[in-house]
mmCIF file of C-alpha atoms and ligand atoms in Angstrom:
data_model
loop_
_atom_site.group_PDB
_atom_site.id
_atom_site.type_symbol
_atom_site.label_atom_id
_atom_site.label_comp_id
_atom_site.label_asym_id
_atom_site.label_seq_id
_atom_site.Cartn_x
_atom_site.Cartn_y
_atom_site.Cartn_z
ATOM 1 C CA MET E 1 72.411 -28.926 100.469
ATOM 2 C CA ILE E 2 71.681 -25.954 102.758
ATOM 3 C CA VAL E 3 73.189 -25.473 106.219
ATOM 4 C CA LEU E 4 72.257 -23.014 108.960
ATOM 5 C CA GLY E 5 75.344 -21.541 110.642
ATOM 6 C CA ILE E 6 75.410 -19.821 114.032
ATOM 7 C CA GLU E 7 78.294 -17.696 115.347
ATOM 8 C CA THR E 8 78.302 -16.359 118.925
ATOM 9 C CA SER E 9 81.886 -16.842 120.130
ATOM 10 C CA CYS E 10 82.733 -13.158 120.676
ATOM 11 C CA ASP E 11 80.715 -9.966 120.149
ATOM 12 C CA GLU E 12 78.970 -10.674 116.839
ATOM 13 C CA THR E 13 75.606 -12.431 117.052
ATOM 14 C CA THR E 14 75.020 -13.890 113.617
ATOM 15 C CA ALA E 15 73.156 -16.548 111.678
ATOM 16 C CA ALA E 16 73.480 -17.494 108.005
ATOM 17 C CA LEU E 17 72.197 -19.995 105.474
ATOM 18 C CA VAL E 18 74.724 -21.222 102.915
ATOM 19 C CA ASP E 19 74.291 -23.815 100.178
ATOM 20 C CA ASP E 20 76.758 -26.227 98.624
ATOM 21 C CA ALA E 21 76.953 -24.094 95.473
ATOM 22 C CA ARG E 22 78.765 -21.586 97.735
ATOM 23 C CA VAL E 23 75.885 -19.119 97.797
ATOM 24 C CA ILE E 24 75.062 -17.222 100.996
ATOM 25 C CA ARG E 25 71.264 -17.420 100.836
ATOM 26 C CA GLY E 26 70.568 -15.364 103.941
ATOM 27 C CA GLN E 27 72.569 -13.699 106.691
ATOM 28 C CA ALA E 28 71.614 -11.596 109.721
ATOM 29 C CA VAL E 29 74.193 -9.897 111.930
ATOM 30 C CA LEU E 30 74.116 -7.941 115.154
ATOM 31 C CA SER E 31 77.434 -6.277 116.009
ATOM 32 C CA GLN E 32 77.177 -5.668 119.733
ATOM 33 C CA MET E 33 78.082 -2.080 120.533
ATOM 34 C CA ASP E 34 77.453 -2.150 124.302
ATOM 35 C CA HIS E 35 81.128 -3.021 124.817
ATOM 36 C CA ARG E 36 82.348 0.239 123.354
ATOM 37 C CA ARG E 37 82.293 2.190 126.617
ATOM 38 C CA PHE E 38 84.401 -0.516 128.309
ATOM 39 C CA GLY E 39 87.036 -0.425 125.555
ATOM 40 C CA GLY E 40 86.881 -4.208 125.128
ATOM 41 C CA VAL E 41 84.455 -7.132 124.973
ATOM 42 C CA VAL E 42 82.764 -7.909 128.317
ATOM 43 C CA PRO E 43 81.966 -11.663 128.282
ATOM 44 C CA GLU E 44 78.864 -11.466 130.496
ATOM 45 C CA ILE E 45 77.313 -8.663 128.439
ATOM 46 C CA ALA E 46 78.133 -10.548 125.237
ATOM 47 C CA ALA E 47 76.523 -13.794 126.428
ATOM 48 C CA ARG E 48 73.310 -12.036 127.489
ATOM 49 C CA ALA E 49 73.076 -10.159 124.185
ATOM 50 C CA HIS E 50 73.513 -13.411 122.210
ATOM 51 C CA LEU E 51 70.696 -14.940 124.252
ATOM 52 C CA THR E 52 68.421 -11.958 123.638
ATOM 53 C CA HIS E 53 68.964 -11.615 119.887
ATOM 54 C CA LEU E 54 69.953 -14.978 118.390
ATOM 55 C CA ASP E 55 66.441 -16.413 117.818
ATOM 56 C CA ARG E 56 65.316 -13.289 115.986
ATOM 57 C CA LEU E 57 68.446 -13.269 113.806
ATOM 58 C CA ILE E 58 67.983 -16.916 112.835
ATOM 59 C CA GLY E 59 64.397 -16.075 111.826
ATOM 60 C CA ALA E 60 65.691 -13.101 109.808
ATOM 61 C CA ALA E 61 68.255 -15.260 107.972
ATOM 62 C CA PHE E 62 65.542 -17.769 106.953
ATOM 63 C CA ALA E 63 63.223 -14.905 105.917
ATOM 64 C CA GLN E 64 65.935 -13.340 103.784
ATOM 65 C CA ALA E 65 66.559 -16.706 102.103
ATOM 66 C CA GLY E 66 62.808 -17.206 101.620
ATOM 67 C CA LEU E 67 63.069 -20.638 103.243
ATOM 68 C CA ASP E 68 61.210 -22.490 105.988
ATOM 69 C CA PHE E 69 63.174 -23.975 108.893
ATOM 70 C CA GLU E 70 62.575 -27.490 107.489
ATOM 71 C CA LYS E 71 64.664 -26.651 104.393
ATOM 72 C CA ALA E 72 67.909 -26.614 106.398
ATOM 73 C CA ASP E 73 69.742 -29.926 105.920
ATOM 74 C CA ALA E 74 71.874 -29.465 109.046
ATOM 75 C CA ILE E 75 72.584 -26.996 111.837
ATOM 76 C CA ALA E 76 76.145 -25.822 112.498
ATOM 77 C CA ALA E 77 77.333 -23.676 115.397
ATOM 78 C CA THR E 78 80.682 -22.440 116.618
ATOM 79 C CA CYS E 79 81.369 -24.656 119.641
ATOM 80 C CA GLY E 80 84.762 -23.120 120.504
ATOM 81 C CA PRO E 81 87.238 -21.650 120.957
ATOM 82 C CA GLY E 82 85.824 -18.402 122.307
ATOM 83 C CA LEU E 83 84.036 -16.754 125.217
ATOM 84 C CA ILE E 84 82.287 -19.745 126.713
ATOM 85 C CA GLY E 85 79.018 -18.018 127.696
ATOM 86 C CA GLY E 86 78.368 -16.967 124.123
ATOM 87 C CA VAL E 87 79.570 -20.278 122.693
ATOM 88 C CA MET E 88 77.095 -22.109 124.931
ATOM 89 C CA VAL E 89 74.207 -19.935 123.731
ATOM 90 C CA GLY E 90 75.011 -20.733 120.089
ATOM 91 C CA ALA E 91 75.668 -24.421 120.694
ATOM 92 C CA MET E 92 72.494 -24.961 122.750
ATOM 93 C CA THR E 93 70.366 -23.109 120.195
ATOM 94 C CA ALA E 94 71.806 -25.214 117.368
ATOM 95 C CA LYS E 95 71.181 -28.415 119.323
ATOM 96 C CA ALA E 96 67.567 -27.377 119.973
ATOM 97 C CA PHE E 97 67.008 -26.729 116.249
ATOM 98 C CA SER E 98 68.685 -30.010 115.394
ATOM 99 C CA LEU E 99 66.458 -31.925 117.788
ATOM 100 C CA ALA E 100 63.245 -30.174 116.757
ATOM 101 C CA LEU E 101 63.910 -30.439 113.001
ATOM 102 C CA LYS E 102 65.512 -33.904 113.213
ATOM 103 C CA LYS E 103 68.508 -32.630 111.226
ATOM 104 C CA PRO E 104 72.199 -33.313 111.969
ATOM 105 C CA PHE E 105 74.126 -31.095 114.393
ATOM 106 C CA LEU E 106 77.623 -29.928 113.452
ATOM 107 C CA ALA E 107 80.024 -28.623 116.106
ATOM 108 C CA VAL E 108 82.268 -26.164 114.277
ATOM 109 C CA ASN E 109 85.691 -25.033 115.418
ATOM 110 C CA HIS E 110 85.780 -21.243 115.005
ATOM 111 C CA LEU E 111 89.384 -21.278 113.757
ATOM 112 C CA GLU E 112 88.526 -23.925 111.186
ATOM 113 C CA ALA E 113 85.663 -21.705 110.006
ATOM 114 C CA HIS E 114 88.145 -18.863 109.389
ATOM 115 C CA ALA E 115 90.549 -21.358 107.799
ATOM 116 C CA LEU E 116 88.017 -22.759 105.305
ATOM 117 C CA THR E 117 86.475 -19.406 104.286
ATOM 118 C CA PRO E 118 88.633 -19.110 101.121
ATOM 119 C CA ARG E 119 86.977 -22.322 99.916
ATOM 120 C CA LEU E 120 83.596 -20.583 100.252
ATOM 121 C CA THR E 121 84.717 -17.428 98.459
ATOM 122 C CA GLY E 122 87.324 -18.764 96.054
ATOM 123 C CA ASN E 123 87.149 -22.553 95.734
ATOM 124 C CA VAL E 124 90.774 -22.949 96.860
ATOM 125 C CA SER E 125 91.941 -26.565 96.879
ATOM 126 C CA PHE E 126 94.007 -28.320 99.561
ATOM 127 C CA PRO E 127 96.777 -28.076 100.595
ATOM 128 C CA TYR E 128 97.357 -24.372 101.264
ATOM 129 C CA LEU E 129 99.425 -22.265 103.618
ATOM 130 C CA LEU E 130 97.306 -20.289 106.071
ATOM 131 C CA LEU E 131 98.125 -17.192 108.084
ATOM 132 C CA LEU E 132 95.347 -16.892 110.668
ATOM 133 C CA VAL E 133 95.336 -13.416 112.176
ATOM 134 C CA SER E 134 92.491 -12.600 114.559
ATOM 135 C CA GLY E 135 91.771 -11.083 117.950
ATOM 136 C CA GLY E 136 92.682 -14.285 119.780
ATOM 137 C CA HIS E 137 95.140 -16.017 117.453
ATOM 138 C CA CYS E 138 98.171 -15.527 115.243
ATOM 139 C CA GLN E 139 99.229 -18.759 113.582
ATOM 140 C CA LEU E 140 100.828 -20.169 110.462
ATOM 141 C CA LEU E 141 99.488 -23.566 109.424
ATOM 142 C CA ALA E 142 99.463 -25.955 106.521
ATOM 143 C CA VAL E 143 95.833 -26.801 105.740
ATOM 144 C CA GLU E 144 95.847 -30.381 104.454
ATOM 145 C CA GLY E 145 92.088 -30.913 104.487
ATOM 146 C CA VAL E 146 88.976 -30.585 106.619
ATOM 147 C CA GLY E 147 90.076 -31.317 110.186
ATOM 148 C CA ARG E 148 93.719 -31.707 109.134
ATOM 149 C CA TYR E 149 96.119 -28.940 110.114
ATOM 150 C CA ARG E 150 99.865 -28.814 110.652
ATOM 151 C CA LEU E 151 100.974 -25.991 112.930
ATOM 152 C CA TYR E 152 104.105 -24.163 111.742
ATOM 153 C CA GLY E 153 104.163 -21.253 114.138
ATOM 154 C CA THR E 154 102.116 -19.359 116.672
ATOM 155 C CA THR E 155 102.393 -16.289 118.867
ATOM 156 C CA ARG E 156 104.433 -16.595 122.021
ATOM 157 C CA ASP E 157 102.389 -13.895 123.761
ATOM 158 C CA ASP E 158 99.730 -11.572 122.321
ATOM 159 C CA ALA E 159 97.647 -12.249 119.235
ATOM 160 C CA VAL E 160 98.099 -9.671 116.486
ATOM 161 C CA GLY E 161 94.485 -8.395 116.667
ATOM 162 C CA GLU E 162 94.864 -8.071 120.416
ATOM 163 C CA ALA E 163 97.972 -5.905 119.815
ATOM 164 C CA PHE E 164 95.968 -3.664 117.449
ATOM 165 C CA ASP E 165 93.217 -3.379 120.092
ATOM 166 C CA LYS E 166 95.667 -2.555 122.889
ATOM 167 C CA VAL E 167 97.486 0.055 120.809
ATOM 168 C CA ALA E 168 94.124 1.645 119.941
ATOM 169 C CA LYS E 169 93.289 1.822 123.630
ATOM 170 C CA LEU E 170 96.716 3.241 124.471
ATOM 171 C CA LEU E 171 96.325 5.969 121.844
ATOM 172 C CA ASP E 172 92.676 6.490 122.758
ATOM 173 C CA LEU E 173 91.549 5.803 119.190
ATOM 174 C CA GLY E 174 88.342 3.957 120.066
ATOM 175 C CA PHE E 175 86.891 0.457 119.857
ATOM 176 C CA PRO E 176 87.139 -1.891 118.006
ATOM 177 C CA GLY E 177 90.817 -1.152 117.682
ATOM 178 C CA GLY E 178 91.966 -2.619 114.376
ATOM 179 C CA PRO E 179 90.028 -0.382 112.008
ATOM 180 C CA THR E 180 90.758 2.767 114.081
ATOM 181 C CA VAL E 181 94.518 2.090 114.069
ATOM 182 C CA GLU E 182 94.385 1.456 110.316
ATOM 183 C CA ARG E 183 92.530 4.743 109.781
ATOM 184 C CA ALA E 184 94.961 6.727 111.966
ATOM 185 C CA ALA E 185 97.962 5.069 110.282
ATOM 186 C CA ARG E 186 96.812 6.355 106.900
ATOM 187 C CA GLU E 187 97.468 9.925 108.104
ATOM 188 C CA GLY E 188 100.798 9.151 109.781
ATOM 189 C CA ASP E 189 104.474 8.961 108.901
ATOM 190 C CA ALA E 190 105.733 5.450 109.705
ATOM 191 C CA ALA E 191 109.337 6.694 109.862
ATOM 192 C CA ARG E 192 108.588 9.104 112.720
ATOM 193 C CA PHE E 193 108.953 6.503 115.491
ATOM 194 C CA ASP E 194 111.543 3.776 115.546
ATOM 195 C CA LEU E 195 109.713 0.686 116.817
ATOM 196 C CA PRO E 196 111.114 -2.863 117.027
ATOM 197 C CA HIS E 197 110.206 -5.416 114.367
ATOM 198 C CA PRO E 198 109.705 -8.472 116.583
ATOM 199 C CA MET E 199 111.048 -11.902 115.551
ATOM 200 C CA LEU E 200 112.371 -10.618 112.225
ATOM 201 C CA GLY E 201 114.696 -13.309 110.903
ATOM 202 C CA HIS E 202 114.125 -15.591 113.915
ATOM 203 C CA ASP E 203 114.766 -19.238 113.048
ATOM 204 C CA SER E 204 111.282 -20.379 114.076
ATOM 205 C CA MET E 205 107.940 -19.565 112.457
ATOM 206 C CA ASP E 206 106.622 -18.000 115.681
ATOM 207 C CA PHE E 207 105.401 -14.499 116.448
ATOM 208 C CA SER E 208 105.629 -12.137 119.414
ATOM 209 C CA PHE E 209 103.780 -8.856 119.749
ATOM 210 C CA SER E 210 103.911 -7.873 123.412
ATOM 211 C CA GLY E 211 107.342 -6.185 123.059
ATOM 212 C CA LEU E 212 106.060 -4.086 120.168
ATOM 213 C CA LYS E 213 102.996 -3.090 122.178
ATOM 214 C CA THR E 214 105.241 -2.102 125.119
ATOM 215 C CA ALA E 215 107.452 -0.079 122.767
ATOM 216 C CA VAL E 216 104.357 1.871 121.657
ATOM 217 C CA ARG E 217 103.518 2.461 125.323
ATOM 218 C CA HIS E 218 107.038 3.745 126.040
ATOM 219 C CA ALA E 219 107.017 6.011 122.985
ATOM 220 C CA ALA E 220 103.661 7.460 124.094
ATOM 221 C CA HIS E 221 104.593 7.730 127.769
ATOM 222 C CA GLY E 222 104.738 11.188 129.288
ATOM 223 C CA ARG E 223 103.853 12.949 126.032
ATOM 224 C CA ASP E 224 100.815 14.994 125.318
ATOM 225 C CA LEU E 225 100.135 13.224 122.023
ATOM 226 C CA SER E 226 99.073 15.414 119.121
ATOM 227 C CA PRO E 227 96.927 13.858 116.363
ATOM 228 C CA GLN E 228 100.115 13.681 114.248
ATOM 229 C CA ASP E 229 101.930 11.840 117.064
ATOM 230 C CA LYS E 230 99.101 9.336 117.301
ATOM 231 C CA ALA E 231 98.951 8.861 113.545
ATOM 232 C CA GLY E 232 102.731 8.429 113.421
ATOM 233 C CA LEU E 233 102.702 5.851 116.195
ATOM 234 C CA ALA E 234 99.810 3.986 114.571
ATOM 235 C CA ALA E 235 101.663 3.995 111.229
ATOM 236 C CA SER E 236 104.955 2.833 112.780
ATOM 237 C CA PHE E 237 103.148 0.089 114.704
ATOM 238 C CA GLN E 238 101.254 -1.107 111.633
ATOM 239 C CA GLN E 239 104.415 -1.115 109.549
ATOM 240 C CA ALA E 240 106.226 -3.212 112.178
ATOM 241 C CA VAL E 241 103.302 -5.665 112.205
ATOM 242 C CA CYS E 242 103.312 -5.896 108.404
ATOM 243 C CA ALA E 243 107.067 -6.495 108.295
ATOM 244 C CA THR E 244 106.808 -9.203 110.951
ATOM 245 C CA LEU E 245 103.857 -10.981 109.337
ATOM 246 C CA ALA E 246 105.545 -10.957 105.930
ATOM 247 C CA ASP E 247 108.860 -12.198 107.349
ATOM 248 C CA ARG E 248 107.232 -15.055 109.274
ATOM 249 C CA ALA E 249 104.988 -15.985 106.340
ATOM 250 C CA ALA E 250 108.015 -16.025 103.995
ATOM 251 C CA ARG E 251 109.782 -18.447 106.297
ATOM 252 C CA ALA E 252 106.687 -20.666 106.491
ATOM 253 C CA ALA E 253 106.293 -20.487 102.703
ATOM 254 C CA GLY E 254 109.752 -22.052 102.348
ATOM 255 C CA GLN E 255 108.796 -24.878 104.694
ATOM 256 C CA PHE E 256 105.393 -25.321 103.048
ATOM 257 C CA ARG E 257 106.885 -25.609 99.557
ATOM 258 C CA GLN E 258 109.241 -28.275 100.847
ATOM 259 C CA ASP E 259 106.463 -30.208 102.654
ATOM 260 C CA TYR E 260 103.820 -29.825 99.945
ATOM 261 C CA PRO E 261 105.405 -29.293 96.505
ATOM 262 C CA GLU E 262 101.902 -29.323 94.989
ATOM 263 C CA GLY E 263 100.776 -26.397 97.221
ATOM 264 C CA ARG E 264 100.260 -23.139 95.340
ATOM 265 C CA VAL E 265 98.479 -20.719 97.651
ATOM 266 C CA LEU E 266 98.994 -18.497 100.683
ATOM 267 C CA VAL E 267 95.708 -17.640 102.378
ATOM 268 C CA ALA E 268 95.143 -14.961 105.020
ATOM 269 C CA ALA E 269 92.069 -15.165 107.251
ATOM 270 C CA GLY E 270 90.684 -13.605 110.432
ATOM 271 C CA GLY E 271 89.818 -10.019 111.333
ATOM 272 C CA VAL E 272 93.312 -8.551 110.889
ATOM 273 C CA ALA E 273 93.267 -9.760 107.269
ATOM 274 C CA CYS E 274 90.841 -6.851 106.619
ATOM 275 C CA ASN E 275 93.766 -4.474 106.987
ATOM 276 C CA LEU E 276 94.838 -3.111 103.621
ATOM 277 C CA ALA E 277 98.505 -2.658 104.555
ATOM 278 C CA VAL E 278 98.610 -6.237 105.897
ATOM 279 C CA ARG E 279 97.029 -7.496 102.676
ATOM 280 C CA GLU E 280 99.552 -5.619 100.550
ATOM 281 C CA SER E 281 102.583 -6.845 102.424
ATOM 282 C CA LEU E 282 101.331 -10.458 102.347
ATOM 283 C CA ALA E 283 100.552 -10.237 98.636
ATOM 284 C CA ALA E 284 104.132 -9.094 98.016
ATOM 285 C CA CYS E 285 105.456 -11.869 100.258
ATOM 286 C CA ALA E 286 103.432 -14.517 98.385
ATOM 287 C CA ALA E 287 104.642 -13.208 95.023
ATOM 288 C CA ARG E 288 108.276 -13.456 96.188
ATOM 289 C CA ALA E 289 107.635 -17.038 97.343
ATOM 290 C CA GLY E 290 105.960 -18.010 94.068
ATOM 291 C CA LEU E 291 102.562 -18.545 95.702
ATOM 292 C CA ASP E 292 99.172 -17.084 94.808
ATOM 293 C CA PHE E 293 97.709 -14.917 97.542
ATOM 294 C CA ILE E 294 94.064 -15.280 98.475
ATOM 295 C CA VAL E 295 92.171 -13.366 101.133
ATOM 296 C CA PRO E 296 88.384 -13.335 101.636
ATOM 297 C CA PRO E 297 86.482 -10.024 101.357
ATOM 298 C CA PRO E 298 86.599 -8.037 104.642
ATOM 299 C CA ALA E 299 83.055 -8.974 105.729
ATOM 300 C CA LEU E 300 84.072 -12.649 105.630
ATOM 301 C CA CYS E 301 87.433 -12.064 107.376
ATOM 302 C CA THR E 302 85.829 -10.812 110.592
ATOM 303 C CA ASP E 303 83.552 -13.123 112.546
ATOM 304 C CA ASN E 304 80.507 -14.206 110.557
ATOM 305 C CA ALA E 305 78.053 -17.083 110.405
ATOM 306 C CA ALA E 306 78.497 -17.811 106.689
ATOM 307 C CA MET E 307 81.939 -19.277 107.427
ATOM 308 C CA VAL E 308 80.381 -21.474 110.120
ATOM 309 C CA ALA E 309 77.628 -22.670 107.775
ATOM 310 C CA TRP E 310 80.241 -23.356 105.079
ATOM 311 C CA THR E 311 82.375 -25.393 107.481
ATOM 312 C CA GLY E 312 79.161 -27.270 108.293
ATOM 313 C CA ILE E 313 78.784 -28.090 104.595
ATOM 314 C CA GLU E 314 82.399 -29.264 104.368
ATOM 315 C CA LYS E 315 81.882 -31.525 107.405
ATOM 316 C CA LEU E 316 78.488 -32.797 106.261
ATOM 317 C CA ARG E 317 79.911 -33.801 102.863
ATOM 318 C CA LEU E 318 82.372 -36.012 104.737
ATOM 319 C CA GLY E 319 79.709 -37.361 107.105
ATOM 320 C CA LEU E 320 81.376 -35.664 110.078
ATOM 321 C CA THR E 321 78.279 -34.923 112.172
ATOM 322 C CA ASP E 322 78.395 -34.506 115.952
ATOM 323 C CA ALA E 323 76.408 -35.922 118.840
ATOM 324 C CA LEU E 324 74.047 -33.674 120.808
ATOM 325 C CA ASP E 325 76.120 -34.177 123.956
ATOM 326 C CA PHE E 326 79.107 -32.408 122.358
ATOM 327 C CA ALA E 327 80.562 -30.168 125.079
ATOM 328 C CA PRO E 328 81.515 -26.608 123.997
ATOM 329 C CA ARG E 329 85.252 -25.976 124.293
ATOM 330 C CA PRO E 330 86.631 -22.576 125.372
ATOM 331 C CA HIS E 331 90.070 -23.738 124.163
ATOM 332 C CA TRP E 332 90.117 -25.874 121.045
ATOM 333 C CA PRO E 333 93.306 -25.791 118.951
ATOM 334 C CA LEU E 334 93.126 -26.576 115.247
ATOM 335 C CA THR E 335 95.569 -29.400 115.752
ATOM 336 C CA ASP E 336 93.053 -31.065 118.076
ATOM 337 C CA LEU E 337 90.205 -31.816 115.690
ATOM 338 C CA THR E 338 89.180 -35.403 116.092
ATOM 339 C CA GLU E 339 87.952 -36.122 112.597
HETATM 340 O O1 KG4 W 1 88.359 -12.749 113.402
HETATM 341 P P1 KG4 W 1 87.839 -11.706 114.302
HETATM 342 O O2 KG4 W 1 86.623 -10.930 113.853
HETATM 343 O O3 KG4 W 1 87.496 -12.263 115.723
HETATM 344 C C1 KG4 W 1 88.289 -13.217 116.367
HETATM 345 O O4 KG4 W 1 88.122 -14.422 116.066
HETATM 346 O O5 KG4 W 1 89.134 -12.780 117.172
HETATM 347 O O6 KG4 W 1 89.042 -10.692 114.570
HETATM 348 C C2 KG4 W 1 88.897 -9.573 115.374
HETATM 349 C C3 KG4 W 1 90.210 -8.834 115.418
HETATM 350 C C4 KG4 W 1 90.178 -7.657 116.393
HETATM 351 O O7 KG4 W 1 91.320 -7.709 117.206
HETATM 352 C C5 KG4 W 1 90.186 -6.451 115.478
HETATM 353 O O8 KG4 W 1 90.802 -5.309 116.048
HETATM 354 C C6 KG4 W 1 90.970 -6.966 114.291
HETATM 355 O O9 KG4 W 1 90.510 -8.281 114.131
HETATM 356 N N1 KG4 W 1 90.704 -6.170 113.093
HETATM 357 C C7 KG4 W 1 91.656 -5.447 112.451
HETATM 358 C C8 KG4 W 1 90.999 -4.753 111.410
HETATM 359 N N2 KG4 W 1 89.677 -5.102 111.436
HETATM 360 C C9 KG4 W 1 89.519 -5.969 112.474
HETATM 361 N N3 KG4 W 1 92.980 -5.307 112.703
HETATM 362 C C10 KG4 W 1 93.670 -4.481 111.882
HETATM 363 N N4 KG4 W 1 93.109 -3.781 110.885
HETATM 364 C C11 KG4 W 1 91.790 -3.885 110.591
HETATM 365 N N5 KG4 W 1 91.241 -3.187 109.607
HETATM 366 ZN ZN1 ZN W 2 87.184 -15.030 114.601
#
């Protein structure tokens, strides 16, 4: 079984072919760089770029796999959540392929694609505890199966990736923010600035990052920041994030073990899971909770089409195909999957 996956929900235009033996047969990616000078993703520019480049990238993915279009058994596209202009480009393209090739169409939830990636890269079995940390989301969930999620906690304000991006902008470190903050933090002394560790010990499994971001702004305010200041602030910020993520995940691990005694794994997914310090603190947290820690390789943590194709395979195996009148959804929580 081979599925074509299409991902266009933010600023990566990408197409991939994945088979049910968990092999990525072909993948073509365009990371849009036109947003750089705006310091953030501009939805209109993103949508137009997806429209311009997607067809060519799909062709490149098939060429890399050495396959004709007819060899795809189904077509999967991210149909939300995300920037709706881009999502519509991907969804409409997938529907057109589906109609022309007479192959099933699969409407993939972008968060589910992140959530199921460890089953593509590591064959993890259900149930598992998931920390989803991306530019738009920060959630702890129990993954019971395809389409079956129990939400433990979520952010009350900013997503964690968004906080990284805003701090990068504040410190003038460049775009995209996460990797630049991580790089700066490597050179900095985390003890130099005393930043709050939001929600530490709070008796929910929720997150909050806007106070931390504001604390970085206050610490930076009115100073002519030297490179050491910036590195120190980046390091203090990253350490506060790591402490918060580990604390919240530890709390969720306790709940998860109670709810699913057979569960053995903590998974991290989404762009922020690329961060080495985040990975280390979560690995330590999992070890303390008696869980294995699994995180996909960085290229499959950030947005990619292989995860969309894989989710297509998972859905197709269960016969969960979608009708061609499926309407793309800018907001589409994981707890609202109909299957
Ligand atoms: O999953 P993703 O590619 O897209 C969304 O679905 O949002 O995540 C993007 C987010 C961005 O906020 C980016 O700054 C963050 O992931 N990110 C990182 C790192 N690499 C990407 N955050 C911290 N450290 C990194 N190395
Ligand atoms: Zn994503």
